GROMACS .gro file of C-alpha atoms in nm:
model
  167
    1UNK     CA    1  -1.604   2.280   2.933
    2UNK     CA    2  -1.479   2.540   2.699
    3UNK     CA    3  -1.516   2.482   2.346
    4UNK     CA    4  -1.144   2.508   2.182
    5UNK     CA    5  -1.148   2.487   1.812
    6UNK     CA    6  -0.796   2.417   1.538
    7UNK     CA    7  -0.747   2.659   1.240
    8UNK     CA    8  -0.502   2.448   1.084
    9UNK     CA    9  -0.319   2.555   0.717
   10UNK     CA   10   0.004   2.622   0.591
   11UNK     CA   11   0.025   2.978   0.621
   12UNK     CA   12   0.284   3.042   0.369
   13UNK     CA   13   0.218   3.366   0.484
   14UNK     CA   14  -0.055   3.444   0.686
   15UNK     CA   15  -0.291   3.661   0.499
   16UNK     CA   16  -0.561   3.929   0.547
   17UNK     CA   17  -0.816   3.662   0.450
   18UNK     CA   18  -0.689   3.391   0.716
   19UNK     CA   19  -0.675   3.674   0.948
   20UNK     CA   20  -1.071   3.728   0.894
   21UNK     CA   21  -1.133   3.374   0.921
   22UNK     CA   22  -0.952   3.388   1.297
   23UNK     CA   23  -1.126   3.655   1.411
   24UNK     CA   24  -1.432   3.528   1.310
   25UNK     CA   25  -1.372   3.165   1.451
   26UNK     CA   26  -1.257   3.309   1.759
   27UNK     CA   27  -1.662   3.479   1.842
   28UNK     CA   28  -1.764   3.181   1.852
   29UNK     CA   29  -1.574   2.938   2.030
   30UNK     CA   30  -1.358   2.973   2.374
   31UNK     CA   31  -1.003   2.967   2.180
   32UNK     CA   32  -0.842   2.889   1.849
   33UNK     CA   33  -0.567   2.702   1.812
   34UNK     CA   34  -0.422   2.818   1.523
   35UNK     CA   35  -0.144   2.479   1.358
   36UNK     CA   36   0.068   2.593   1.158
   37UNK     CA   37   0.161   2.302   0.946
   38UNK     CA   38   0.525   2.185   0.819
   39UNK     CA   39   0.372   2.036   0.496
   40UNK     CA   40   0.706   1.972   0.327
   41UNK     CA   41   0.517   1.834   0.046
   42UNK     CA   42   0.394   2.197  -0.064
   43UNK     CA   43   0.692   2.306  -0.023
   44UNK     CA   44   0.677   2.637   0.170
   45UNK     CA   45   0.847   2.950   0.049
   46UNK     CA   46   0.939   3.011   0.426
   47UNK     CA   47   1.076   2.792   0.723
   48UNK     CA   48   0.797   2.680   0.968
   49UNK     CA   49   1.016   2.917   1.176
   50UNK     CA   50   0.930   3.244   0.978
   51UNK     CA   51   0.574   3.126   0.938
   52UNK     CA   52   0.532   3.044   1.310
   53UNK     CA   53   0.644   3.404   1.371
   54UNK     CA   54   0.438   3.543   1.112
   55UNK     CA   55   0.121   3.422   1.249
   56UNK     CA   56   0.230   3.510   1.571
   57UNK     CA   57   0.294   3.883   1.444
   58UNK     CA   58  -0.018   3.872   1.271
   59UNK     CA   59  -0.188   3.788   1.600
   60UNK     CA   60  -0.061   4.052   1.809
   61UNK     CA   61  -0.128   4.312   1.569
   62UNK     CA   62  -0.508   4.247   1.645
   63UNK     CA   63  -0.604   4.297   2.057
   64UNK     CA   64  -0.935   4.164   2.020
   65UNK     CA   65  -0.751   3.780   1.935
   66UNK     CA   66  -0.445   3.813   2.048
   67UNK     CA   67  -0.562   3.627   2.432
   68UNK     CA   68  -0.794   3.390   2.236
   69UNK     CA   69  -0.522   3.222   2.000
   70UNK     CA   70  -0.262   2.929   2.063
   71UNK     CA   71  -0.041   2.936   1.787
   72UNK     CA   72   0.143   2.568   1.725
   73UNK     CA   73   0.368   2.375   1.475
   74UNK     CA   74   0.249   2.034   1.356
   75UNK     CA   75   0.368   1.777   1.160
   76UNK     CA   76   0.108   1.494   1.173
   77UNK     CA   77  -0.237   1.447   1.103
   78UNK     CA   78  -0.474   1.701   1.197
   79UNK     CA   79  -0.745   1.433   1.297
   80UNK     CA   80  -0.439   1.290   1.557
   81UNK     CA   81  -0.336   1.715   1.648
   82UNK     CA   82  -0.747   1.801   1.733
   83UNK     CA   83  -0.722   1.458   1.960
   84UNK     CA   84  -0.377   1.542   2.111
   85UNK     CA   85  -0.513   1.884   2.209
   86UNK     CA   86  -0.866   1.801   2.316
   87UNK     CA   87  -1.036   1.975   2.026
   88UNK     CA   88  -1.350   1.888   1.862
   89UNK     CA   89  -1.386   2.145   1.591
   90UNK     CA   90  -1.154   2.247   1.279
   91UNK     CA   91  -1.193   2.585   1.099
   92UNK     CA   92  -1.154   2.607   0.740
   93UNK     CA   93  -1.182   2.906   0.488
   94UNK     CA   94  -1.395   2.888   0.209
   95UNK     CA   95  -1.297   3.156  -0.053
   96UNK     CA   96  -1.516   3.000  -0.373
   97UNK     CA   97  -1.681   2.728  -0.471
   98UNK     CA   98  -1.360   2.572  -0.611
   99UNK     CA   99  -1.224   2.506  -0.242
  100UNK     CA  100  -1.521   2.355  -0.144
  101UNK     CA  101  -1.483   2.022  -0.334
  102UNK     CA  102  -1.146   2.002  -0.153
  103UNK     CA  103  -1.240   2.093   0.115
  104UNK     CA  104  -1.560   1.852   0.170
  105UNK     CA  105  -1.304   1.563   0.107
  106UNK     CA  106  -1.067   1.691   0.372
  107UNK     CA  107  -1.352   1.685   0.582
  108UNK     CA  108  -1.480   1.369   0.553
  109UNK     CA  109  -1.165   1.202   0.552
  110UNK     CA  110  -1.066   1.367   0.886
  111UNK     CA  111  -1.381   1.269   0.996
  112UNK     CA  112  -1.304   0.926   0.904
  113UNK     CA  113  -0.990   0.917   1.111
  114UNK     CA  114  -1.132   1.122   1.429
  115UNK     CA  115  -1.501   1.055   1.450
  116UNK     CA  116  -1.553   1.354   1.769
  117UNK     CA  117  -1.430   1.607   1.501
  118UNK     CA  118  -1.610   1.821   1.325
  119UNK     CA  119  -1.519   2.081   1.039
  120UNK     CA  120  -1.687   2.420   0.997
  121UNK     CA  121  -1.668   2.681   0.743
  122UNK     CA  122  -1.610   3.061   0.748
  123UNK     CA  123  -1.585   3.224   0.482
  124UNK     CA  124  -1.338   3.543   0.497
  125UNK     CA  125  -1.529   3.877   0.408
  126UNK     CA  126  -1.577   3.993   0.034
  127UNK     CA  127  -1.299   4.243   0.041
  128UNK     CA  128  -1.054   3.914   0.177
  129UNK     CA  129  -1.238   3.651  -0.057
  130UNK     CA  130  -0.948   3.651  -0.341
  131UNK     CA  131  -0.670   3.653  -0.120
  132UNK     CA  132  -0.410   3.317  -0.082
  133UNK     CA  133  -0.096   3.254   0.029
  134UNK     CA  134  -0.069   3.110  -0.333
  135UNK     CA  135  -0.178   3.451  -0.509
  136UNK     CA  136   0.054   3.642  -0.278
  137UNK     CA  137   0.363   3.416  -0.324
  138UNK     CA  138   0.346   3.471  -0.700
  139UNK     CA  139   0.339   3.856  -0.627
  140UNK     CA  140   0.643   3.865  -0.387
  141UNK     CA  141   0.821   3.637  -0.651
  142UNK     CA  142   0.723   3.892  -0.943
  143UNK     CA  143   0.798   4.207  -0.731
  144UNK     CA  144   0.512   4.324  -0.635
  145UNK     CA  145   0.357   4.474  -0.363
  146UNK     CA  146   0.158   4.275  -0.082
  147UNK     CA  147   0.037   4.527   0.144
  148UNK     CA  148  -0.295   4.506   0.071
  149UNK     CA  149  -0.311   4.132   0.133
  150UNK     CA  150  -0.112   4.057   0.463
  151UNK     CA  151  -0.087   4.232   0.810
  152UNK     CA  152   0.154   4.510   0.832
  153UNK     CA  153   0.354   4.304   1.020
  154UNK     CA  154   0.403   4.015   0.812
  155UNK     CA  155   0.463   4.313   0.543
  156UNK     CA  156   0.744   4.412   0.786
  157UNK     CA  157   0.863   4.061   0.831
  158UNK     CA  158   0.896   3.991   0.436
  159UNK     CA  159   1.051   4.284   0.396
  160UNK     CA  160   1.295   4.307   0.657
  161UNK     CA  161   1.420   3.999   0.780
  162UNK     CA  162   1.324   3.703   0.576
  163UNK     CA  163   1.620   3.538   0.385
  164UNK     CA  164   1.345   3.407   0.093
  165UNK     CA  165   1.287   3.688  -0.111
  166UNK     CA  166   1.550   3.867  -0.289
  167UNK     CA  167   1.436   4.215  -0.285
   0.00000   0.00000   0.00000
């Protein structure tokens, strides 16, 4: 039976650092599902739409992952998506040790709801380890320049056909 794992986040964009995280996740299990969550309560910067497409983008850009990866919308619980989909096994980033407090309660609580799931942690590589979505959203918004912390592609995306930034 082959061993399908969930990399589930926002991805509001998809960043070098989630990027390393995928590719890491995806030498050791079977495939990745990577969920793409509508989490209205953050609210996004872009549609699920644009960030479906992003990821997908993202994806293709690297061969070695590109066979490996579902890429999905959800809107529910992630304990009730890894059931749905027959997975055992979510993926989370740890950047520093301030996401791992959050992080440990995420995991326990979707432990608490799904008791066949599991949550393991990657951490991205050093040169990824200060990347988020969070630090690059406040750069786009500012005017700066991203290309060092997404995929060409999503670069590409931003730039060219997303309605959310004023450029």
């Amino acid at each position: 039976m082959p061993k399908i794992a969930i990399y589930p986040g926002t991805f509001d964009p998809i960043t070098n650092g989630h990027l390393d995280v995928i590719e890491r996740a995806c030498k050791l299990f079977d495939g990745l599902i990577i969920a793409v969550a509508k989490s209205t309560n953050k609210n996004p910067l872009f549609s699920l739409e644009e960030r479906v497409e992003m990821v997908k983008r993202a994806v293709e850009e690297s061969k070695d992952i590109a066979t490996r990866v579902c890429i999905l919308s959800f809107e529910n619980l992630i304990a009730d998506f890894a059931r749905e989909h027959n997975a055992k096994i979510l993926v989370r980033g740890l950047r520093a040790v301030s996401d791992f407090e959050y992080e440990l309660q995420m995991g326990y609580a979707n432990a608490s709801l799904n008791k066949e799931l599991e949550t393991i942690y990657l951490m991205p590589s050093l040169q990824n380890a200060f990347i988020s979505s969070t630090v690059v959203r406040s750069i786009l918004l500012h005017g700066g320049r991203i290309a060092h912390l997404v995929p060409l592609s999503v670069k590409n995306f931003i730039e060219e056909e997303s309605q959310c930034i004023s450029h």
